[in-house]
Amino acid sequence: MKTDVSLTGGLPSPDEAARAEQFGYDTAWMPEIKHDPFCSLALAASRTERIKLGTAVSVAFARSPMVLATLANDLQLYSEGRFRLGIGSQVKAHITRRFSMPWSAPADRMREYILAMRAIWSAWSTSDRLDFEGDYYTHTLMTPFFDPGPNPWGPPQVILAGVGTRMTRVAGMVADGFFVHGFTTERYLREVTLPALQEGMRVAGRADADARAFEVLGSPFVVTGLDENAMAECAEAVRKRIAFYGSTPAYRPVLSLHGWDDLGAELTTLSKQGNWDQMTKSITDDVLDAFAVVAPPDELPAVVRRRFGDVLTSCRLQQPASMNDEQWQPVLAALNDINDTAPSGDRVRS
């Protein structure tokens, strides 16, 4: 199992990615929050040699497929094949009111978006005429003056993020991998997410080679610490995150699978009242254990393997604030030693 790291959502220095490389992480992921992740990753590429660099996630619908295809192609060139394009849809309010872009049928639109980018990359690689016409996007003009030509490193991987089954199926149909949202449980991953990925691959008629190469990337919540007080503080912080996501109706299916619909409704009501303290108190130990990996540092790698070793190809575990790099290094080393308990393709091959 590969171990990844999330860079800060601010303006990280290139040294942050360099430290992640020295630490032994496989991929450093940059979110799109307050700053453009592509600028930060370009700087990171200049200070690293081995570690892969990716967006987790960039907002696809805030840009046209041509804009994002160009950004990704440039970073793939600049990083010498180490760039991974992680994308997501965001939600309607942000796309229409913050970015002033159109919104409709997000799953269908995302499928077409990824196909459009692949058509653009193919046209650059082969010099064939660009001729993509869909229901949402049309790209039919590419003159030599604007054609960057073949990328010697090939196109970047496209990793799609999602929660609902429709977007998950789209990942199985057209993406190279899938980001499992942090607000998920082992049961939801096995009973809902993986079958949806398999269904997407089946509908698209993708070959076994695609399934074997497909990646499932997870970032489960973590509760750990060097003593009981540190564990308790970490648990409280994770309860707050679970309560926040649980109050959002879009994430309700995860709670519903466990029979926690009443909890979801309660969290939504409390959030509208601004009663954040009570929301946190509503997250019982059973709910915490379902959503988070709860273990002291020396037991954490074994618990991760037991729960996710046969379903995730890589895992992002957030280093707790109570542990410094020297204390976290043995945990990371043990995680890197975890051997997958099933070939990656068996995760999504039905």
mmCIF file of C-alpha atoms in Angstrom:
data_model
loop_
_atom_site.group_PDB
_atom_site.id
_atom_site.type_symbol
_atom_site.label_atom_id
_atom_site.label_comp_id
_atom_site.label_asym_id
_atom_site.label_seq_id
_atom_site.Cartn_x
_atom_site.Cartn_y
_atom_site.Cartn_z
ATOM 1 C CA MET A 1 0.000 0.000 0.000
ATOM 2 C CA LYS A 2 1.385 3.380 -0.989
ATOM 3 C CA THR A 3 1.313 6.246 1.491
ATOM 4 C CA ASP A 4 0.503 9.762 0.348
ATOM 5 C CA VAL A 5 0.442 13.157 2.021
ATOM 6 C CA SER A 6 -1.684 16.269 1.669
ATOM 7 C CA LEU A 7 0.197 19.538 1.404
ATOM 8 C CA THR A 8 -1.211 22.602 3.133
ATOM 9 C CA GLY A 9 -4.103 24.478 1.632
ATOM 10 C CA GLY A 10 -2.188 27.736 1.849
ATOM 11 C CA LEU A 11 0.824 28.740 -0.207
ATOM 12 C CA PRO A 12 3.339 26.034 0.685
ATOM 13 C CA SER A 13 6.995 26.533 -0.044
ATOM 14 C CA PRO A 14 8.659 24.055 -2.395
ATOM 15 C CA ASP A 15 10.502 22.800 0.677
ATOM 16 C CA GLU A 16 7.277 21.201 1.927
ATOM 17 C CA ALA A 17 7.159 18.860 -1.068
ATOM 18 C CA ALA A 18 10.894 18.228 -0.741
ATOM 19 C CA ARG A 19 10.402 17.179 2.892
ATOM 20 C CA ALA A 20 7.572 14.862 1.841
ATOM 21 C CA GLU A 21 9.916 13.267 -0.688
ATOM 22 C CA GLN A 22 12.600 12.762 1.952
ATOM 23 C CA PHE A 23 9.980 11.310 4.294
ATOM 24 C CA GLY A 24 9.209 8.569 1.767
ATOM 25 C CA TYR A 25 5.706 9.498 0.625
ATOM 26 C CA ASP A 26 4.623 8.259 -2.806
ATOM 27 C CA THR A 27 2.512 11.282 -3.803
ATOM 28 C CA ALA A 28 2.103 14.797 -2.436
ATOM 29 C CA TRP A 29 -1.403 16.119 -3.069
ATOM 30 C CA MET A 30 -2.328 19.802 -3.181
ATOM 31 C CA PRO A 31 -5.934 20.888 -2.545
ATOM 32 C CA GLU A 32 -7.690 23.727 -4.320
ATOM 33 C CA ILE A 33 -9.016 25.925 -1.531
ATOM 34 C CA LYS A 34 -7.743 29.496 -1.256
ATOM 35 C CA HIS A 35 -4.979 29.290 -3.859
ATOM 36 C CA ASP A 36 -4.347 27.742 -7.256
ATOM 37 C CA PRO A 37 -2.824 24.267 -6.761
ATOM 38 C CA PHE A 38 -1.142 24.177 -10.171
ATOM 39 C CA CYS A 39 1.162 27.107 -9.361
ATOM 40 C CA SER A 40 2.241 25.479 -6.101
ATOM 41 C CA LEU A 41 2.851 22.122 -7.766
ATOM 42 C CA ALA A 42 4.963 23.712 -10.494
ATOM 43 C CA LEU A 43 7.226 25.088 -7.766
ATOM 44 C CA ALA A 44 7.204 21.718 -6.003
ATOM 45 C CA ALA A 45 8.264 19.957 -9.206
ATOM 46 C CA SER A 46 11.341 22.165 -9.398
ATOM 47 C CA ARG A 47 12.512 21.022 -5.942
ATOM 48 C CA THR A 48 11.774 17.287 -6.157
ATOM 49 C CA GLU A 49 12.892 14.338 -8.257
ATOM 50 C CA ARG A 50 11.008 11.192 -7.241
ATOM 51 C CA ILE A 51 7.762 11.994 -5.472
ATOM 52 C CA LYS A 52 4.634 12.229 -7.592
ATOM 53 C CA LEU A 53 2.634 15.452 -7.407
ATOM 54 C CA GLY A 54 -1.102 15.849 -7.790
ATOM 55 C CA THR A 55 -4.199 17.949 -7.229
ATOM 56 C CA ALA A 56 -6.646 16.643 -4.644
ATOM 57 C CA VAL A 57 -8.799 17.942 -5.885
ATOM 58 C CA SER A 58 -8.972 20.630 -8.540
ATOM 59 C CA VAL A 59 -12.416 21.919 -9.468
ATOM 60 C CA ALA A 60 -13.097 20.642 -12.973
ATOM 61 C CA PHE A 61 -16.288 22.563 -13.692
ATOM 62 C CA ALA A 62 -14.605 25.881 -12.855
ATOM 63 C CA ARG A 63 -12.581 25.491 -16.067
ATOM 64 C CA SER A 64 -13.177 24.260 -19.592
ATOM 65 C CA PRO A 65 -11.686 20.879 -20.559
ATOM 66 C CA MET A 66 -9.191 22.687 -22.819
ATOM 67 C CA VAL A 67 -7.919 24.876 -19.975
ATOM 68 C CA LEU A 68 -7.485 21.952 -17.596
ATOM 69 C CA ALA A 69 -5.997 19.696 -20.277
ATOM 70 C CA THR A 70 -3.378 22.363 -20.999
ATOM 71 C CA LEU A 71 -2.527 22.903 -17.323
ATOM 72 C CA ALA A 72 -2.196 19.173 -16.733
ATOM 73 C CA ASN A 73 -0.119 18.637 -19.859
ATOM 74 C CA ASP A 74 2.294 21.403 -18.857
ATOM 75 C CA LEU A 75 2.745 20.028 -15.343
ATOM 76 C CA GLN A 76 3.252 16.530 -16.725
ATOM 77 C CA LEU A 77 6.037 17.940 -18.891
ATOM 78 C CA TYR A 78 7.570 20.069 -16.159
ATOM 79 C CA SER A 79 7.553 17.240 -13.587
ATOM 80 C CA GLU A 80 8.851 14.709 -16.131
ATOM 81 C CA GLY A 81 5.853 12.430 -15.850
ATOM 82 C CA ARG A 82 5.158 12.764 -12.123
ATOM 83 C CA PHE A 83 1.910 14.742 -12.276
ATOM 84 C CA ARG A 84 -1.473 13.229 -11.345
ATOM 85 C CA LEU A 85 -4.641 15.158 -12.144
ATOM 86 C CA GLY A 86 -7.162 14.784 -9.350
ATOM 87 C CA ILE A 87 -10.506 16.395 -10.136
ATOM 88 C CA GLY A 88 -13.947 16.780 -8.628
ATOM 89 C CA SER A 89 -17.227 18.467 -9.482
ATOM 90 C CA GLN A 90 -17.683 20.680 -6.380
ATOM 91 C CA VAL A 91 -21.331 21.515 -5.634
ATOM 92 C CA LYS A 92 -23.853 23.595 -7.544
ATOM 93 C CA ALA A 93 -23.692 26.704 -5.347
ATOM 94 C CA HIS A 94 -19.942 27.092 -5.753
ATOM 95 C CA ILE A 95 -19.935 26.390 -9.494
ATOM 96 C CA THR A 96 -22.772 28.790 -10.302
ATOM 97 C CA ARG A 97 -22.322 31.501 -7.658
ATOM 98 C CA ARG A 98 -18.570 31.507 -6.970
ATOM 99 C CA PHE A 99 -17.195 30.521 -10.371
ATOM 100 C CA SER A 100 -20.143 31.730 -12.494
ATOM 101 C CA MET A 101 -20.080 28.555 -14.571
ATOM 102 C CA PRO A 102 -22.910 26.300 -15.773
ATOM 103 C CA TRP A 103 -24.167 23.366 -13.720
ATOM 104 C CA SER A 104 -26.292 20.427 -14.821
ATOM 105 C CA ALA A 105 -26.243 16.627 -14.609
ATOM 106 C CA PRO A 106 -22.857 16.564 -12.839
ATOM 107 C CA ALA A 107 -22.124 12.861 -13.362
ATOM 108 C CA ASP A 108 -22.934 12.926 -17.082
ATOM 109 C CA ARG A 109 -21.092 16.208 -17.487
ATOM 110 C CA MET A 110 -18.017 14.826 -15.692
ATOM 111 C CA ARG A 111 -17.908 11.752 -17.902
ATOM 112 C CA GLU A 112 -17.948 13.963 -20.986
ATOM 113 C CA TYR A 113 -15.411 16.346 -19.431
ATOM 114 C CA ILE A 114 -12.842 13.580 -18.959
ATOM 115 C CA LEU A 115 -13.475 12.199 -22.447
ATOM 116 C CA ALA A 116 -12.973 15.701 -23.865
ATOM 117 C CA MET A 117 -9.611 16.052 -22.124
ATOM 118 C CA ARG A 118 -8.540 12.663 -23.426
ATOM 119 C CA ALA A 119 -9.543 13.695 -26.957
ATOM 120 C CA ILE A 120 -7.450 16.863 -26.633
ATOM 121 C CA TRP A 121 -4.396 14.964 -25.383
ATOM 122 C CA SER A 122 -4.826 12.404 -28.157
ATOM 123 C CA ALA A 123 -4.953 15.117 -30.818
ATOM 124 C CA TRP A 124 -1.729 16.625 -29.494
ATOM 125 C CA SER A 125 -0.077 13.214 -29.378
ATOM 126 C CA THR A 126 -1.102 11.992 -32.839
ATOM 127 C CA SER A 127 -1.557 15.252 -34.788
ATOM 128 C CA ASP A 128 -4.983 13.944 -35.766
ATOM 129 C CA ARG A 129 -7.791 16.457 -36.151
ATOM 130 C CA LEU A 130 -9.435 17.456 -32.888
ATOM 131 C CA ASP A 131 -13.080 16.537 -33.308
ATOM 132 C CA PHE A 132 -14.920 16.241 -30.014
ATOM 133 C CA GLU A 133 -18.619 17.089 -29.906
ATOM 134 C CA GLY A 134 -20.720 16.244 -26.890
ATOM 135 C CA ASP A 135 -23.823 17.401 -25.086
ATOM 136 C CA TYR A 136 -21.901 19.791 -22.825
ATOM 137 C CA TYR A 137 -18.529 20.445 -24.471
ATOM 138 C CA THR A 138 -17.329 20.933 -28.035
ATOM 139 C CA HIS A 139 -13.666 21.054 -29.062
ATOM 140 C CA THR A 140 -13.147 21.078 -32.821
ATOM 141 C CA LEU A 141 -10.367 23.610 -33.390
ATOM 142 C CA MET A 142 -6.651 23.012 -32.833
ATOM 143 C CA THR A 143 -4.310 24.768 -35.231
ATOM 144 C CA PRO A 144 -0.560 23.988 -35.282
ATOM 145 C CA PHE A 145 0.236 27.335 -33.666
ATOM 146 C CA PHE A 146 -1.534 26.256 -30.453
ATOM 147 C CA ASP A 147 -0.644 22.543 -30.541
ATOM 148 C CA PRO A 148 2.102 21.679 -27.990
ATOM 149 C CA GLY A 149 2.746 18.372 -29.713
ATOM 150 C CA PRO A 150 3.307 14.944 -28.155
ATOM 151 C CA ASN A 151 4.150 14.755 -24.476
ATOM 152 C CA PRO A 152 7.128 12.383 -24.058
ATOM 153 C CA TRP A 153 5.757 11.346 -20.677
ATOM 154 C CA GLY A 154 2.267 10.610 -21.973
ATOM 155 C CA PRO A 155 -0.945 12.056 -20.541
ATOM 156 C CA PRO A 156 -1.294 12.352 -16.765
ATOM 157 C CA GLN A 157 -3.445 10.026 -14.733
ATOM 158 C CA VAL A 158 -6.969 11.289 -14.112
ATOM 159 C CA ILE A 159 -8.205 10.520 -10.598
ATOM 160 C CA LEU A 160 -11.868 11.358 -9.997
ATOM 161 C CA ALA A 161 -13.329 12.217 -6.602
ATOM 162 C CA GLY A 162 -16.896 11.445 -5.631
ATOM 163 C CA VAL A 163 -19.287 10.173 -2.986
ATOM 164 C CA GLY A 164 -22.529 9.210 -4.728
ATOM 165 C CA THR A 165 -22.888 6.068 -6.805
ATOM 166 C CA ARG A 166 -23.416 7.898 -10.115
ATOM 167 C CA MET A 167 -20.131 9.800 -9.929
ATOM 168 C CA THR A 168 -18.406 6.655 -8.684
ATOM 169 C CA ARG A 169 -19.651 4.729 -11.723
ATOM 170 C CA VAL A 170 -18.286 7.496 -13.955
ATOM 171 C CA ALA A 171 -14.863 6.959 -12.381
ATOM 172 C CA GLY A 172 -15.071 3.295 -13.275
ATOM 173 C CA MET A 173 -16.077 4.202 -16.816
ATOM 174 C CA VAL A 174 -13.470 6.800 -17.795
ATOM 175 C CA ALA A 175 -10.960 7.589 -15.006
ATOM 176 C CA ASP A 176 -7.659 6.015 -13.988
ATOM 177 C CA GLY A 177 -8.514 6.009 -10.321
ATOM 178 C CA PHE A 178 -10.977 7.102 -7.658
ATOM 179 C CA PHE A 179 -10.589 9.268 -4.566
ATOM 180 C CA VAL A 180 -12.606 7.803 -1.701
ATOM 181 C CA HIS A 181 -14.000 10.680 0.351
ATOM 182 C CA GLY A 182 -12.862 10.852 3.964
ATOM 183 C CA PHE A 183 -16.501 10.676 5.068
ATOM 184 C CA THR A 184 -16.899 6.998 4.357
ATOM 185 C CA THR A 185 -16.782 3.719 6.231
ATOM 186 C CA GLU A 186 -15.240 0.367 5.466
ATOM 187 C CA ARG A 187 -18.715 -1.067 4.964
ATOM 188 C CA TYR A 188 -19.760 1.692 2.540
ATOM 189 C CA LEU A 189 -16.502 1.263 0.650
ATOM 190 C CA ARG A 190 -17.028 -2.474 0.219
ATOM 191 C CA GLU A 191 -20.791 -2.576 -0.269
ATOM 192 C CA VAL A 192 -21.395 0.597 -2.303
ATOM 193 C CA THR A 193 -18.212 2.165 -3.696
ATOM 194 C CA LEU A 194 -16.435 -0.877 -5.117
ATOM 195 C CA PRO A 195 -19.584 -2.328 -6.752
ATOM 196 C CA ALA A 196 -20.261 1.070 -8.369
ATOM 197 C CA LEU A 197 -16.713 1.179 -9.757
ATOM 198 C CA GLN A 198 -17.131 -2.359 -11.071
ATOM 199 C CA GLU A 199 -20.445 -1.458 -12.687
ATOM 200 C CA GLY A 200 -18.881 1.542 -14.391
ATOM 201 C CA MET A 201 -16.096 -0.588 -15.817
ATOM 202 C CA ARG A 202 -18.569 -3.211 -16.992
ATOM 203 C CA VAL A 203 -20.805 -0.655 -18.730
ATOM 204 C CA ALA A 204 -17.798 0.934 -20.441
ATOM 205 C CA GLY A 205 -16.436 -2.436 -21.507
ATOM 206 C CA ARG A 206 -13.012 -1.672 -20.088
ATOM 207 C CA ALA A 207 -10.366 -4.363 -20.398
ATOM 208 C CA ASP A 208 -8.847 -6.306 -17.510
ATOM 209 C CA ALA A 209 -5.663 -4.303 -17.994
ATOM 210 C CA ASP A 210 -7.573 -1.138 -17.121
ATOM 211 C CA ALA A 211 -8.962 -2.791 -14.001
ATOM 212 C CA ARG A 212 -5.541 -3.982 -12.889
ATOM 213 C CA ALA A 213 -4.096 -0.481 -13.271
ATOM 214 C CA PHE A 214 -7.063 1.291 -11.660
ATOM 215 C CA GLU A 215 -6.250 2.920 -8.327
ATOM 216 C CA VAL A 216 -8.467 3.381 -5.285
ATOM 217 C CA LEU A 217 -7.110 6.127 -3.047
ATOM 218 C CA GLY A 218 -8.345 6.608 0.494
ATOM 219 C CA SER A 219 -7.937 9.182 3.243
ATOM 220 C CA PRO A 220 -9.682 7.795 6.326
ATOM 221 C CA PHE A 221 -9.998 9.828 9.481
ATOM 222 C CA VAL A 222 -7.350 8.890 12.057
ATOM 223 C CA VAL A 223 -7.538 8.954 15.840
ATOM 224 C CA THR A 224 -4.137 8.336 17.398
ATOM 225 C CA GLY A 225 -1.725 9.818 19.902
ATOM 226 C CA LEU A 226 1.138 8.970 22.213
ATOM 227 C CA ASP A 227 -1.005 9.049 25.374
ATOM 228 C CA GLU A 228 -4.651 9.012 26.445
ATOM 229 C CA ASN A 229 -4.961 12.793 26.492
ATOM 230 C CA ALA A 230 -3.585 13.093 22.967
ATOM 231 C CA MET A 231 -5.924 10.339 21.778
ATOM 232 C CA ALA A 232 -8.895 12.100 23.384
ATOM 233 C CA GLU A 233 -8.032 15.453 21.797
ATOM 234 C CA CYS A 234 -7.620 13.816 18.406
ATOM 235 C CA ALA A 235 -10.931 11.977 18.792
ATOM 236 C CA GLU A 236 -12.720 15.230 19.612
ATOM 237 C CA ALA A 237 -11.342 16.874 16.468
ATOM 238 C CA VAL A 238 -12.416 13.932 14.311
ATOM 239 C CA ARG A 239 -15.900 13.899 15.861
ATOM 240 C CA LYS A 240 -16.269 17.523 14.759
ATOM 241 C CA ARG A 241 -15.333 16.626 11.181
ATOM 242 C CA ILE A 242 -17.725 13.673 11.114
ATOM 243 C CA ALA A 243 -20.519 15.872 12.478
ATOM 244 C CA PHE A 244 -19.823 18.566 9.874
ATOM 245 C CA TYR A 245 -19.977 16.174 6.926
ATOM 246 C CA GLY A 246 -22.866 14.232 8.435
ATOM 247 C CA SER A 247 -24.981 17.390 8.539
ATOM 248 C CA THR A 248 -24.776 17.692 4.734
ATOM 249 C CA PRO A 249 -27.629 15.876 2.942
ATOM 250 C CA ALA A 250 -25.336 14.945 0.032
ATOM 251 C CA TYR A 251 -23.428 12.605 2.351
ATOM 252 C CA ARG A 252 -26.545 11.055 3.900
ATOM 253 C CA PRO A 253 -26.293 7.724 1.997
ATOM 254 C CA VAL A 254 -23.253 6.760 4.070
ATOM 255 C CA LEU A 255 -25.211 7.209 7.286
ATOM 256 C CA SER A 256 -28.279 5.515 5.811
ATOM 257 C CA LEU A 257 -26.349 2.335 5.062
ATOM 258 C CA HIS A 258 -25.653 1.994 8.787
ATOM 259 C CA GLY A 259 -29.226 2.855 9.808
ATOM 260 C CA TRP A 260 -28.214 6.287 11.089
ATOM 261 C CA ASP A 261 -30.763 8.389 9.203
ATOM 262 C CA ASP A 262 -32.013 9.931 12.442
ATOM 263 C CA LEU A 263 -28.480 11.042 13.259
ATOM 264 C CA GLY A 264 -28.168 12.719 9.865
ATOM 265 C CA ALA A 265 -31.447 14.579 10.341
ATOM 266 C CA GLU A 266 -30.400 15.643 13.847
ATOM 267 C CA LEU A 267 -27.040 16.934 12.619
ATOM 268 C CA THR A 268 -28.689 18.913 9.826
ATOM 269 C CA THR A 269 -31.102 20.541 12.272
ATOM 270 C CA LEU A 270 -28.342 21.374 14.744
ATOM 271 C CA SER A 271 -26.169 22.868 12.002
ATOM 272 C CA LYS A 272 -28.980 25.205 10.963
ATOM 273 C CA GLN A 273 -29.234 26.291 14.599
ATOM 274 C CA GLY A 274 -25.480 26.821 14.784
ATOM 275 C CA ASN A 275 -25.260 24.334 17.657
ATOM 276 C CA TRP A 276 -21.836 22.934 16.755
ATOM 277 C CA ASP A 277 -21.012 21.677 20.261
ATOM 278 C CA GLN A 278 -24.084 19.461 20.393
ATOM 279 C CA MET A 279 -23.336 18.186 16.890
ATOM 280 C CA THR A 280 -19.964 16.945 18.111
ATOM 281 C CA LYS A 281 -21.530 15.307 21.171
ATOM 282 C CA SER A 282 -23.960 13.453 18.890
ATOM 283 C CA ILE A 283 -21.115 11.428 17.379
ATOM 284 C CA THR A 284 -21.043 8.311 19.547
ATOM 285 C CA ASP A 285 -18.101 5.945 19.906
ATOM 286 C CA ASP A 286 -19.770 3.502 17.493
ATOM 287 C CA VAL A 287 -20.025 6.183 14.818
ATOM 288 C CA LEU A 288 -16.454 7.313 15.471
ATOM 289 C CA ASP A 289 -15.139 3.751 15.146
ATOM 290 C CA ALA A 290 -16.998 3.276 11.860
ATOM 291 C CA PHE A 291 -15.599 6.407 10.229
ATOM 292 C CA ALA A 292 -12.117 6.558 11.766
ATOM 293 C CA VAL A 293 -9.111 4.339 12.279
ATOM 294 C CA VAL A 294 -8.741 4.455 16.060
ATOM 295 C CA ALA A 295 -5.484 3.039 17.411
ATOM 296 C CA PRO A 296 -2.274 4.036 19.177
ATOM 297 C CA PRO A 297 0.618 4.752 16.797
ATOM 298 C CA ASP A 298 2.302 1.355 17.123
ATOM 299 C CA GLU A 299 -0.949 -0.455 16.246
ATOM 300 C CA LEU A 300 -2.143 1.930 13.534
ATOM 301 C CA PRO A 301 -0.470 0.257 10.508
ATOM 302 C CA ALA A 302 -1.916 -3.157 11.397
ATOM 303 C CA VAL A 303 -5.420 -1.713 11.768
ATOM 304 C CA VAL A 304 -5.113 0.079 8.421
ATOM 305 C CA ARG A 305 -4.045 -3.150 6.747
ATOM 306 C CA ARG A 306 -6.851 -5.166 8.315
ATOM 307 C CA ARG A 307 -9.523 -2.702 7.236
ATOM 308 C CA PHE A 308 -8.229 -1.468 3.895
ATOM 309 C CA GLY A 309 -5.303 -3.591 2.712
ATOM 310 C CA ASP A 310 -7.353 -5.386 0.065
ATOM 311 C CA VAL A 311 -9.354 -2.367 -1.139
ATOM 312 C CA LEU A 312 -7.068 0.692 -1.200
ATOM 313 C CA THR A 313 -4.003 1.078 -3.398
ATOM 314 C CA SER A 314 -2.821 4.109 -1.450
ATOM 315 C CA CYS A 315 -3.730 5.829 1.781
ATOM 316 C CA ARG A 316 -3.425 9.384 3.086
ATOM 317 C CA LEU A 317 -3.331 9.485 6.875
ATOM 318 C CA GLN A 318 -3.185 12.909 8.467
ATOM 319 C CA GLN A 319 -0.310 13.259 10.893
ATOM 320 C CA PRO A 320 -1.856 14.267 14.243
ATOM 321 C CA ALA A 321 -0.914 17.653 15.619
ATOM 322 C CA SER A 322 0.337 16.033 18.827
ATOM 323 C CA MET A 323 3.076 14.081 16.999
ATOM 324 C CA ASN A 324 6.174 15.582 15.406
ATOM 325 C CA ASP A 325 7.931 14.245 12.320
ATOM 326 C CA GLU A 326 10.347 12.107 14.319
ATOM 327 C CA GLN A 327 7.472 10.453 16.196
ATOM 328 C CA TRP A 328 5.418 9.944 13.025
ATOM 329 C CA GLN A 329 8.269 8.476 10.933
ATOM 330 C CA PRO A 330 8.036 4.917 12.400
ATOM 331 C CA VAL A 331 4.303 4.844 11.649
ATOM 332 C CA LEU A 332 4.923 5.858 8.055
ATOM 333 C CA ALA A 333 7.726 3.311 7.677
ATOM 334 C CA ALA A 334 5.438 0.547 8.926
ATOM 335 C CA LEU A 335 2.675 1.671 6.571
ATOM 336 C CA ASN A 336 5.094 1.560 3.646
ATOM 337 C CA ASP A 337 5.924 -2.028 4.550
ATOM 338 C CA ILE A 338 2.314 -3.136 4.274
ATOM 339 C CA ASN A 339 1.965 -5.515 1.353
ATOM 340 C CA ASP A 340 -1.336 -5.426 -0.483
ATOM 341 C CA THR A 341 -3.408 -8.439 0.443
ATOM 342 C CA ALA A 342 -4.879 -8.528 -3.068
ATOM 343 C CA PRO A 343 -3.619 -7.391 -6.481
ATOM 344 C CA SER A 344 -4.892 -3.906 -7.266
ATOM 345 C CA GLY A 345 -7.025 -5.132 -10.139
ATOM 346 C CA ASP A 346 -9.031 -7.407 -7.870
ATOM 347 C CA ARG A 347 -10.452 -4.326 -6.190
ATOM 348 C CA VAL A 348 -12.505 -3.298 -9.192
ATOM 349 C CA ARG A 349 -12.725 -6.443 -11.300
ATOM 350 C CA SER A 350 -16.177 -7.929 -10.870
#
